[in-house]
Amino acid sequence: MKTLILNRKSYGDQLFSDGVQRLDFTTGFPVANYDFGGFLMRNFPPQDLTAVQSALSKTILFKAATTNFLGVPIKSFSGLTCYIPSANDTQLTYYK
């Protein structure tokens, strides 16, 4: 991930969360959790993801999800969640 970020993003570049599966599903939860695989696909060109996807396939040995969770459809599930920082996020200082 470090190599991918350094090669593709400049400091201050926006990381997009729109269209990425949310996996927290708790009303009022202070930090959104997103599907890591969806985050990668939304923010980086597919040809740059080979190394990360290879590492993930060796790391995540089992993954499973129901079709819905608390009434929300699960459309994308890579087996790992992530936080996606944004400039107006109140938790950004904490995560930095």
mmCIF file of N, CA, C and O in Angstrom:
data_model
loop_
_atom_site.group_PDB
_atom_site.id
_atom_site.type_symbol
_atom_site.label_atom_id
_atom_site.label_comp_id
_atom_site.label_asym_id
_atom_site.label_seq_id
_atom_site.Cartn_x
_atom_site.Cartn_y
_atom_site.Cartn_z
ATOM 1 N N MET A 1 0.823 -1.189 0.000
ATOM 2 C CA MET A 1 0.000 0.000 0.000
ATOM 3 C C MET A 1 0.865 1.250 0.000
ATOM 4 O O MET A 1 0.532 2.210 -0.677
ATOM 5 N N LYS A 2 1.950 1.207 0.756
ATOM 6 C CA LYS A 2 2.813 2.387 0.802
ATOM 7 C C LYS A 2 3.322 2.731 -0.597
ATOM 8 O O LYS A 2 3.271 3.888 -1.020
ATOM 9 N N THR A 3 3.781 1.730 -1.323
ATOM 10 C CA THR A 3 4.277 1.959 -2.681
ATOM 11 C C THR A 3 3.168 2.477 -3.586
ATOM 12 O O THR A 3 3.378 3.418 -4.353
ATOM 13 N N LEU A 4 2.013 1.890 -3.482
ATOM 14 C CA LEU A 4 0.864 2.315 -4.298
ATOM 15 C C LEU A 4 0.518 3.773 -4.015
ATOM 16 O O LEU A 4 0.343 4.567 -4.941
ATOM 17 N N ILE A 5 0.432 4.121 -2.750
ATOM 18 C CA ILE A 5 0.109 5.513 -2.380
ATOM 19 C C ILE A 5 1.195 6.466 -2.867
ATOM 20 O O ILE A 5 0.893 7.501 -3.462
ATOM 21 N N LEU A 6 2.448 6.124 -2.620
ATOM 22 C CA LEU A 6 3.546 7.013 -3.023
ATOM 23 C C LEU A 6 3.614 7.197 -4.537
ATOM 24 O O LEU A 6 3.960 8.270 -5.022
ATOM 25 N N ASN A 7 3.297 6.148 -5.293
ATOM 26 C CA ASN A 7 3.354 6.225 -6.757
ATOM 27 C C ASN A 7 2.144 6.913 -7.374
ATOM 28 O O ASN A 7 2.234 7.431 -8.485
ATOM 29 N N ARG A 8 1.003 6.889 -6.684
ATOM 30 C CA ARG A 8 -0.229 7.357 -7.295
ATOM 31 C C ARG A 8 -0.860 8.599 -6.670
ATOM 32 O O ARG A 8 -1.661 9.256 -7.302
ATOM 33 N N LYS A 9 -0.527 8.913 -5.435
ATOM 34 C CA LYS A 9 -1.187 10.022 -4.752
ATOM 35 C C LYS A 9 -0.172 11.040 -4.269
ATOM 36 O O LYS A 9 0.908 10.683 -3.813
ATOM 37 N N SER A 10 -0.537 12.299 -4.379
ATOM 38 C CA SER A 10 0.270 13.375 -3.817
ATOM 39 C C SER A 10 -0.358 13.786 -2.500
ATOM 40 O O SER A 10 -1.560 13.591 -2.279
ATOM 41 N N TYR A 11 0.434 14.381 -1.624
ATOM 42 C CA TYR A 11 -0.098 14.830 -0.341
ATOM 43 C C TYR A 11 -1.272 15.769 -0.592
ATOM 44 O O TYR A 11 -1.179 16.700 -1.387
ATOM 45 N N GLY A 12 -2.378 15.491 0.041
ATOM 46 C CA GLY A 12 -3.564 16.316 -0.113
ATOM 47 C C GLY A 12 -4.541 15.824 -1.167
ATOM 48 O O GLY A 12 -5.646 16.338 -1.271
ATOM 49 N N ASP A 13 -4.142 14.840 -1.980
ATOM 50 C CA ASP A 13 -5.080 14.281 -2.963
ATOM 51 C C ASP A 13 -6.272 13.671 -2.235
ATOM 52 O O ASP A 13 -6.129 13.061 -1.172
ATOM 53 N N GLN A 14 -7.423 13.838 -2.817
ATOM 54 C CA GLN A 14 -8.637 13.290 -2.218
ATOM 55 C C GLN A 14 -8.725 11.787 -2.476
ATOM 56 O O GLN A 14 -8.424 11.311 -3.563
ATOM 57 N N LEU A 15 -9.132 11.061 -1.446
ATOM 58 C CA LEU A 15 -9.456 9.645 -1.584
ATOM 59 C C LEU A 15 -10.980 9.558 -1.593
ATOM 60 O O LEU A 15 -11.637 10.127 -0.736
ATOM 61 N N PHE A 16 -11.537 8.852 -2.549
ATOM 62 C CA PHE A 16 -12.977 8.826 -2.728
ATOM 63 C C PHE A 16 -13.626 7.673 -1.976
ATOM 64 O O PHE A 16 -13.131 6.549 -1.990
ATOM 65 N N SER A 17 -14.743 7.961 -1.325
ATOM 66 C CA SER A 17 -15.503 6.936 -0.623
ATOM 67 C C SER A 17 -16.863 6.697 -1.266
ATOM 68 O O SER A 17 -17.493 5.671 -1.003
ATOM 69 N N ASP A 18 -17.310 7.627 -2.115
ATOM 70 C CA ASP A 18 -18.610 7.448 -2.754
ATOM 71 C C ASP A 18 -18.577 6.216 -3.653
ATOM 72 O O ASP A 18 -17.628 5.992 -4.377
ATOM 73 N N GLY A 19 -19.605 5.410 -3.531
ATOM 74 C CA GLY A 19 -19.682 4.177 -4.312
ATOM 75 C C GLY A 19 -18.974 2.995 -3.680
ATOM 76 O O GLY A 19 -19.016 1.896 -4.218
ATOM 77 N N VAL A 20 -18.294 3.197 -2.541
ATOM 78 C CA VAL A 20 -17.602 2.108 -1.851
ATOM 79 C C VAL A 20 -18.544 1.562 -0.774
ATOM 80 O O VAL A 20 -19.147 2.321 -0.025
ATOM 81 N N GLN A 21 -18.663 0.245 -0.694
ATOM 82 C CA GLN A 21 -19.553 -0.414 0.272
ATOM 83 C C GLN A 21 -19.206 -0.007 1.700
ATOM 84 O O GLN A 21 -18.078 -0.158 2.137
ATOM 85 N N ARG A 22 -20.206 0.530 2.416
ATOM 86 C CA ARG A 22 -20.021 0.795 3.851
ATOM 87 C C ARG A 22 -20.327 -0.475 4.616
ATOM 88 O O ARG A 22 -21.240 -1.207 4.286
ATOM 89 N N LEU A 23 -19.537 -0.713 5.661
ATOM 90 C CA LEU A 23 -19.706 -1.936 6.429
ATOM 91 C C LEU A 23 -19.843 -1.684 7.930
ATOM 92 O O LEU A 23 -19.655 -2.597 8.721
ATOM 93 N N ASP A 24 -20.183 -0.457 8.343
ATOM 94 C CA ASP A 24 -20.384 -0.212 9.763
ATOM 95 C C ASP A 24 -21.860 -0.334 10.141
ATOM 96 O O ASP A 24 -22.186 -0.922 11.142
ATOM 97 N N PHE A 25 -22.755 0.212 9.365
ATOM 98 C CA PHE A 25 -24.209 0.041 9.505
ATOM 99 C C PHE A 25 -24.789 0.407 10.865
ATOM 100 O O PHE A 25 -25.849 -0.057 11.217
ATOM 101 N N THR A 26 -24.097 1.184 11.646
ATOM 102 C CA THR A 26 -24.625 1.596 12.932
ATOM 103 C C THR A 26 -24.932 3.086 12.870
ATOM 104 O O THR A 26 -24.036 3.896 12.637
ATOM 105 N N THR A 27 -26.181 3.448 13.074
ATOM 106 C CA THR A 27 -26.570 4.844 13.026
ATOM 107 C C THR A 27 -25.755 5.639 14.034
ATOM 108 O O THR A 27 -25.647 5.276 15.192
ATOM 109 N N GLY A 28 -25.157 6.710 13.580
ATOM 110 C CA GLY A 28 -24.382 7.569 14.455
ATOM 111 C C GLY A 28 -22.978 7.082 14.752
ATOM 112 O O GLY A 28 -22.275 7.684 15.561
ATOM 113 N N PHE A 29 -22.551 5.991 14.133
ATOM 114 C CA PHE A 29 -21.185 5.506 14.370
ATOM 115 C C PHE A 29 -20.212 6.607 13.947
ATOM 116 O O PHE A 29 -20.325 7.149 12.857
ATOM 117 N N PRO A 30 -19.262 6.980 14.787
ATOM 118 C CA PRO A 30 -18.426 8.158 14.503
ATOM 119 C C PRO A 30 -17.447 7.999 13.341
ATOM 120 O O PRO A 30 -16.999 8.986 12.780
ATOM 121 N N VAL A 31 -17.097 6.773 12.981
ATOM 122 C CA VAL A 31 -16.131 6.555 11.905
ATOM 123 C C VAL A 31 -16.696 5.520 10.934
ATOM 124 O O VAL A 31 -17.009 4.400 11.327
ATOM 125 N N ALA A 32 -16.806 5.922 9.689
ATOM 126 C CA ALA A 32 -17.316 4.997 8.680
ATOM 127 C C ALA A 32 -16.279 3.929 8.359
ATOM 128 O O ALA A 32 -15.085 4.210 8.288
ATOM 129 N N ASN A 33 -16.737 2.700 8.181
ATOM 130 C CA ASN A 33 -15.887 1.589 7.762
ATOM 131 C C ASN A 33 -16.278 1.197 6.347
ATOM 132 O O ASN A 33 -17.447 0.998 6.065
ATOM 133 N N TYR A 34 -15.306 1.074 5.484
ATOM 134 C CA TYR A 34 -15.551 0.765 4.078
ATOM 135 C C TYR A 34 -14.864 -0.542 3.695
ATOM 136 O O TYR A 34 -13.850 -0.923 4.279
ATOM 137 N N ASP A 35 -15.397 -1.185 2.672
ATOM 138 C CA ASP A 35 -14.769 -2.383 2.132
ATOM 139 C C ASP A 35 -13.434 -1.994 1.500
ATOM 140 O O ASP A 35 -13.362 -1.096 0.649
ATOM 141 N N PHE A 36 -12.360 -2.641 1.927
ATOM 142 C CA PHE A 36 -11.023 -2.304 1.464
ATOM 143 C C PHE A 36 -10.854 -2.545 -0.038
ATOM 144 O O PHE A 36 -10.270 -1.731 -0.746
ATOM 145 N N GLY A 37 -11.379 -3.665 -0.527
ATOM 146 C CA GLY A 37 -11.288 -3.955 -1.957
ATOM 147 C C GLY A 37 -12.008 -2.905 -2.789
ATOM 148 O O GLY A 37 -11.515 -2.472 -3.831
ATOM 149 N N GLY A 38 -13.165 -2.476 -2.323
ATOM 150 C CA GLY A 38 -13.912 -1.422 -3.017
ATOM 151 C C GLY A 38 -13.164 -0.097 -3.003
ATOM 152 O O GLY A 38 -13.170 0.649 -3.982
ATOM 153 N N PHE A 39 -12.528 0.201 -1.867
ATOM 154 C CA PHE A 39 -11.705 1.408 -1.756
ATOM 155 C C PHE A 39 -10.591 1.398 -2.804
ATOM 156 O O PHE A 39 -10.356 2.391 -3.487
ATOM 157 N N LEU A 40 -9.915 0.264 -2.926
ATOM 158 C CA LEU A 40 -8.829 0.163 -3.905
ATOM 159 C C LEU A 40 -9.343 0.396 -5.322
ATOM 160 O O LEU A 40 -8.759 1.176 -6.079
ATOM 161 N N MET A 41 -10.428 -0.278 -5.673
ATOM 162 C CA MET A 41 -10.969 -0.177 -7.032
ATOM 163 C C MET A 41 -11.467 1.235 -7.344
ATOM 164 O O MET A 41 -11.387 1.677 -8.484
ATOM 165 N N ARG A 42 -11.962 1.929 -6.339
ATOM 166 C CA ARG A 42 -12.493 3.279 -6.546
ATOM 167 C C ARG A 42 -11.381 4.319 -6.683
ATOM 168 O O ARG A 42 -11.544 5.332 -7.340
ATOM 169 N N ASN A 43 -10.240 4.072 -6.067
ATOM 170 C CA ASN A 43 -9.213 5.105 -5.973
ATOM 171 C C ASN A 43 -7.944 4.877 -6.787
ATOM 172 O O ASN A 43 -7.113 5.775 -6.876
ATOM 173 N N PHE A 44 -7.792 3.692 -7.361
ATOM 174 C CA PHE A 44 -6.564 3.393 -8.100
ATOM 175 C C PHE A 44 -6.883 2.644 -9.392
ATOM 176 O O PHE A 44 -7.834 1.871 -9.448
ATOM 177 N N PRO A 45 -6.061 2.818 -10.415
ATOM 178 C CA PRO A 45 -6.272 2.074 -11.660
ATOM 179 C C PRO A 45 -6.070 0.568 -11.428
ATOM 180 O O PRO A 45 -5.144 0.172 -10.704
ATOM 181 N N PRO A 46 -6.912 -0.266 -12.033
ATOM 182 C CA PRO A 46 -6.806 -1.716 -11.833
ATOM 183 C C PRO A 46 -5.413 -2.279 -12.121
ATOM 184 O O PRO A 46 -4.955 -3.182 -11.417
ATOM 185 N N GLN A 47 -4.718 -1.744 -13.113
ATOM 186 C CA GLN A 47 -3.393 -2.271 -13.460
ATOM 187 C C GLN A 47 -2.354 -2.012 -12.358
ATOM 188 O O GLN A 47 -1.320 -2.673 -12.320
ATOM 189 N N ASP A 48 -2.649 -1.093 -11.428
ATOM 190 C CA ASP A 48 -1.723 -0.800 -10.334
ATOM 191 C C ASP A 48 -2.002 -1.628 -9.081
ATOM 192 O O ASP A 48 -1.283 -1.515 -8.093
ATOM 193 N N LEU A 49 -3.027 -2.447 -9.120
ATOM 194 C CA LEU A 49 -3.455 -3.165 -7.917
ATOM 195 C C LEU A 49 -2.951 -4.598 -7.831
ATOM 196 O O LEU A 49 -3.229 -5.293 -6.858
ATOM 197 N N THR A 50 -2.205 -5.057 -8.795
ATOM 198 C CA THR A 50 -1.768 -6.453 -8.840
ATOM 199 C C THR A 50 -1.026 -6.874 -7.570
ATOM 200 O O THR A 50 -1.341 -7.901 -6.975
ATOM 201 N N ALA A 51 -0.054 -6.097 -7.142
ATOM 202 C CA ALA A 51 0.751 -6.467 -5.968
ATOM 203 C C ALA A 51 -0.092 -6.480 -4.698
ATOM 204 O O ALA A 51 0.018 -7.400 -3.878
ATOM 205 N N VAL A 52 -0.939 -5.471 -4.526
ATOM 206 C CA VAL A 52 -1.778 -5.402 -3.323
ATOM 207 C C VAL A 52 -2.781 -6.559 -3.314
ATOM 208 O O VAL A 52 -2.972 -7.213 -2.291
ATOM 209 N N GLN A 53 -3.410 -6.824 -4.456
ATOM 210 C CA GLN A 53 -4.376 -7.913 -4.517
ATOM 211 C C GLN A 53 -3.715 -9.265 -4.288
ATOM 212 O O GLN A 53 -4.293 -10.152 -3.661
ATOM 213 N N SER A 54 -2.502 -9.428 -4.748
ATOM 214 C CA SER A 54 -1.762 -10.667 -4.501
ATOM 215 C C SER A 54 -1.486 -10.834 -3.007
ATOM 216 O O SER A 54 -1.667 -11.918 -2.456
ATOM 217 N N ALA A 55 -1.045 -9.762 -2.358
ATOM 218 C CA ALA A 55 -0.780 -9.803 -0.916
ATOM 219 C C ALA A 55 -2.065 -10.082 -0.140
ATOM 220 O O ALA A 55 -2.064 -10.860 0.820
ATOM 221 N N LEU A 56 -3.173 -9.488 -0.556
ATOM 222 C CA LEU A 56 -4.452 -9.726 0.118
ATOM 223 C C LEU A 56 -4.894 -11.175 -0.018
ATOM 224 O O LEU A 56 -5.407 -11.767 0.938
ATOM 225 N N SER A 57 -4.697 -11.748 -1.182
ATOM 226 C CA SER A 57 -5.119 -13.147 -1.380
ATOM 227 C C SER A 57 -4.307 -14.104 -0.516
ATOM 228 O O SER A 57 -4.784 -15.171 -0.141
ATOM 229 N N LYS A 58 -3.076 -13.724 -0.164
ATOM 230 C CA LYS A 58 -2.248 -14.540 0.713
ATOM 231 C C LYS A 58 -2.546 -14.270 2.192
ATOM 232 O O LYS A 58 -2.249 -15.101 3.046
ATOM 233 N N THR A 59 -3.126 -13.112 2.482
ATOM 234 C CA THR A 59 -3.388 -12.692 3.862
ATOM 235 C C THR A 59 -4.779 -13.074 4.333
ATOM 236 O O THR A 59 -4.962 -13.556 5.444
ATOM 237 N N ILE A 60 -5.759 -12.843 3.496
ATOM 238 C CA ILE A 60 -7.154 -13.131 3.854
ATOM 239 C C ILE A 60 -7.473 -14.530 3.329
ATOM 240 O O ILE A 60 -7.775 -14.716 2.157
ATOM 241 N N LEU A 61 -7.387 -15.495 4.217
ATOM 242 C CA LEU A 61 -7.544 -16.890 3.812
ATOM 243 C C LEU A 61 -8.993 -17.319 3.716
ATOM 244 O O LEU A 61 -9.320 -18.267 3.006
ATOM 245 N N PHE A 62 -9.880 -16.652 4.437
ATOM 246 C CA PHE A 62 -11.300 -16.972 4.389
ATOM 247 C C PHE A 62 -12.097 -15.692 4.537
ATOM 248 O O PHE A 62 -11.755 -14.836 5.349
ATOM 249 N N LYS A 63 -13.154 -15.566 3.739
ATOM 250 C CA LYS A 63 -14.061 -14.427 3.864
ATOM 251 C C LYS A 63 -15.451 -14.898 3.499
ATOM 252 O O LYS A 63 -15.627 -15.771 2.634
ATOM 253 N N ALA A 64 -16.417 -14.350 4.196
ATOM 254 C CA ALA A 64 -17.812 -14.685 3.928
ATOM 255 C C ALA A 64 -18.676 -13.547 4.424
ATOM 256 O O ALA A 64 -18.316 -12.837 5.360
ATOM 257 N N ALA A 65 -19.787 -13.359 3.785
ATOM 258 C CA ALA A 65 -20.735 -12.327 4.201
ATOM 259 C C ALA A 65 -22.138 -12.779 3.850
ATOM 260 O O ALA A 65 -22.344 -13.541 2.906
ATOM 261 N N THR A 66 -23.087 -12.310 4.621
ATOM 262 C CA THR A 66 -24.483 -12.545 4.292
ATOM 263 C C THR A 66 -24.864 -11.616 3.145
ATOM 264 O O THR A 66 -24.123 -10.689 2.816
ATOM 265 N N THR A 67 -26.001 -11.847 2.532
ATOM 266 C CA THR A 67 -26.436 -10.975 1.440
ATOM 267 C C THR A 67 -26.884 -9.616 1.959
ATOM 268 O O THR A 67 -26.814 -8.626 1.234
ATOM 269 N N ASN A 68 -27.332 -9.568 3.213
ATOM 270 C CA ASN A 68 -27.753 -8.323 3.854
ATOM 271 C C ASN A 68 -27.273 -8.321 5.293
ATOM 272 O O ASN A 68 -27.104 -9.371 5.905
ATOM 273 N N PHE A 69 -27.072 -7.115 5.836
ATOM 274 C CA PHE A 69 -26.752 -6.972 7.250
ATOM 275 C C PHE A 69 -27.545 -5.795 7.788
ATOM 276 O O PHE A 69 -27.423 -4.682 7.275
ATOM 277 N N LEU A 70 -28.384 -6.066 8.792
ATOM 278 C CA LEU A 70 -29.269 -5.053 9.367
ATOM 279 C C LEU A 70 -30.076 -4.346 8.280
ATOM 280 O O LEU A 70 -30.278 -3.142 8.306
ATOM 281 N N GLY A 71 -30.496 -5.119 7.289
ATOM 282 C CA GLY A 71 -31.328 -4.593 6.217
ATOM 283 C C GLY A 71 -30.576 -3.897 5.097
ATOM 284 O O GLY A 71 -31.184 -3.421 4.148
ATOM 285 N N VAL A 72 -29.269 -3.825 5.189
ATOM 286 C CA VAL A 72 -28.460 -3.166 4.157
ATOM 287 C C VAL A 72 -27.811 -4.241 3.289
ATOM 288 O O VAL A 72 -27.154 -5.141 3.803
ATOM 289 N N PRO A 73 -27.993 -4.163 1.966
ATOM 290 C CA PRO A 73 -27.393 -5.167 1.081
ATOM 291 C C PRO A 73 -25.863 -5.117 1.099
ATOM 292 O O PRO A 73 -25.279 -4.039 1.101
ATOM 293 N N ILE A 74 -25.243 -6.283 1.134
ATOM 294 C CA ILE A 74 -23.786 -6.390 1.021
ATOM 295 C C ILE A 74 -23.495 -6.674 -0.450
ATOM 296 O O ILE A 74 -23.731 -7.768 -0.939
ATOM 297 N N LYS A 75 -22.990 -5.683 -1.153
ATOM 298 C CA LYS A 75 -22.700 -5.837 -2.575
ATOM 299 C C LYS A 75 -21.220 -6.086 -2.832
ATOM 300 O O LYS A 75 -20.839 -6.632 -3.848
ATOM 301 N N SER A 76 -20.381 -5.631 -1.898
ATOM 302 C CA SER A 76 -18.936 -5.769 -2.064
ATOM 303 C C SER A 76 -18.335 -6.128 -0.716
ATOM 304 O O SER A 76 -18.549 -5.438 0.280
ATOM 305 N N PHE A 77 -17.567 -7.213 -0.669
ATOM 306 C CA PHE A 77 -16.960 -7.655 0.576
ATOM 307 C C PHE A 77 -15.645 -8.348 0.274
ATOM 308 O O PHE A 77 -15.624 -9.446 -0.253
ATOM 309 N N SER A 78 -14.551 -7.683 0.612
ATOM 310 C CA SER A 78 -13.224 -8.241 0.343
ATOM 311 C C SER A 78 -12.647 -8.983 1.543
ATOM 312 O O SER A 78 -11.591 -9.590 1.436
ATOM 313 N N GLY A 79 -13.325 -8.898 2.685
ATOM 314 C CA GLY A 79 -12.830 -9.542 3.892
ATOM 315 C C GLY A 79 -12.051 -8.611 4.798
ATOM 316 O O GLY A 79 -11.556 -9.011 5.844
ATOM 317 N N LEU A 80 -11.941 -7.344 4.410
ATOM 318 C CA LEU A 80 -11.177 -6.370 5.179
ATOM 319 C C LEU A 80 -11.863 -5.013 5.047
ATOM 320 O O LEU A 80 -12.332 -4.651 3.965
ATOM 321 N N THR A 81 -11.926 -4.275 6.142
ATOM 322 C CA THR A 81 -12.495 -2.928 6.083
ATOM 323 C C THR A 81 -11.393 -1.897 6.278
ATOM 324 O O THR A 81 -10.287 -2.212 6.702
ATOM 325 N N CYS A 82 -11.736 -0.642 5.967
ATOM 326 C CA CYS A 82 -10.765 0.436 6.137
ATOM 327 C C CYS A 82 -11.479 1.749 6.425
ATOM 328 O O CYS A 82 -12.673 1.886 6.204
ATOM 329 N N TYR A 83 -10.723 2.682 6.896
ATOM 330 C CA TYR A 83 -11.147 4.067 7.084
ATOM 331 C C TYR A 83 -10.650 4.839 5.876
ATOM 332 O O TYR A 83 -9.513 4.645 5.442
ATOM 333 N N ILE A 84 -11.492 5.713 5.311
ATOM 334 C CA ILE A 84 -11.072 6.544 4.184
ATOM 335 C C ILE A 84 -11.097 7.996 4.654
ATOM 336 O O ILE A 84 -12.172 8.545 4.900
ATOM 337 N N PRO A 85 -9.938 8.619 4.807
ATOM 338 C CA PRO A 85 -9.913 9.999 5.314
ATOM 339 C C PRO A 85 -10.462 10.997 4.304
ATOM 340 O O PRO A 85 -10.326 10.811 3.093
ATOM 341 N N SER A 86 -11.072 12.045 4.819
ATOM 342 C CA SER A 86 -11.510 13.159 3.981
ATOM 343 C C SER A 86 -11.218 14.448 4.737
ATOM 344 O O SER A 86 -11.128 14.458 5.974
ATOM 345 N N ALA A 87 -11.074 15.533 4.016
ATOM 346 C CA ALA A 87 -10.660 16.805 4.603
ATOM 347 C C ALA A 87 -11.619 17.305 5.678
ATOM 348 O O ALA A 87 -11.204 17.924 6.651
ATOM 349 N N ASN A 88 -12.913 17.060 5.537
ATOM 350 C CA ASN A 88 -13.887 17.576 6.506
ATOM 351 C C ASN A 88 -14.254 16.553 7.588
ATOM 352 O O ASN A 88 -15.194 16.770 8.343
ATOM 353 N N ASP A 89 -13.523 15.493 7.699
ATOM 354 C CA ASP A 89 -13.795 14.449 8.680
ATOM 355 C C ASP A 89 -13.341 14.894 10.068
ATOM 356 O O ASP A 89 -12.181 15.270 10.253
ATOM 357 N N THR A 90 -14.239 14.850 11.038
ATOM 358 C CA THR A 90 -13.902 15.274 12.397
ATOM 359 C C THR A 90 -12.889 14.336 13.056
ATOM 360 O O THR A 90 -12.249 14.703 14.029
ATOM 361 N N GLN A 91 -12.729 13.121 12.541
ATOM 362 C CA GLN A 91 -11.786 12.147 13.102
ATOM 363 C C GLN A 91 -10.403 12.205 12.450
ATOM 364 O O GLN A 91 -9.498 11.472 12.831
ATOM 365 N N LEU A 92 -10.227 13.091 11.478
ATOM 366 C CA LEU A 92 -8.984 13.115 10.703
ATOM 367 C C LEU A 92 -7.748 13.348 11.567
ATOM 368 O O LEU A 92 -6.741 12.659 11.412
ATOM 369 N N THR A 93 -7.814 14.258 12.507
ATOM 370 C CA THR A 93 -6.670 14.518 13.380
ATOM 371 C C THR A 93 -6.287 13.272 14.160
ATOM 372 O O THR A 93 -5.111 12.937 14.289
ATOM 373 N N TYR A 94 -7.275 12.554 14.666
ATOM 374 C CA TYR A 94 -7.017 11.325 15.406
ATOM 375 C C TYR A 94 -6.290 10.312 14.534
ATOM 376 O O TYR A 94 -5.307 9.701 14.945
ATOM 377 N N TYR A 95 -6.757 10.122 13.308
ATOM 378 C CA TYR A 95 -6.154 9.119 12.433
ATOM 379 C C TYR A 95 -4.797 9.517 11.895
ATOM 380 O O TYR A 95 -3.991 8.683 11.533
ATOM 381 N N LYS A 96 -4.534 10.819 11.797
ATOM 382 C CA LYS A 96 -3.199 11.257 11.360
ATOM 383 C C LYS A 96 -2.189 10.882 12.408
ATOM 384 O O LYS A 96 -1.087 10.559 12.167
#
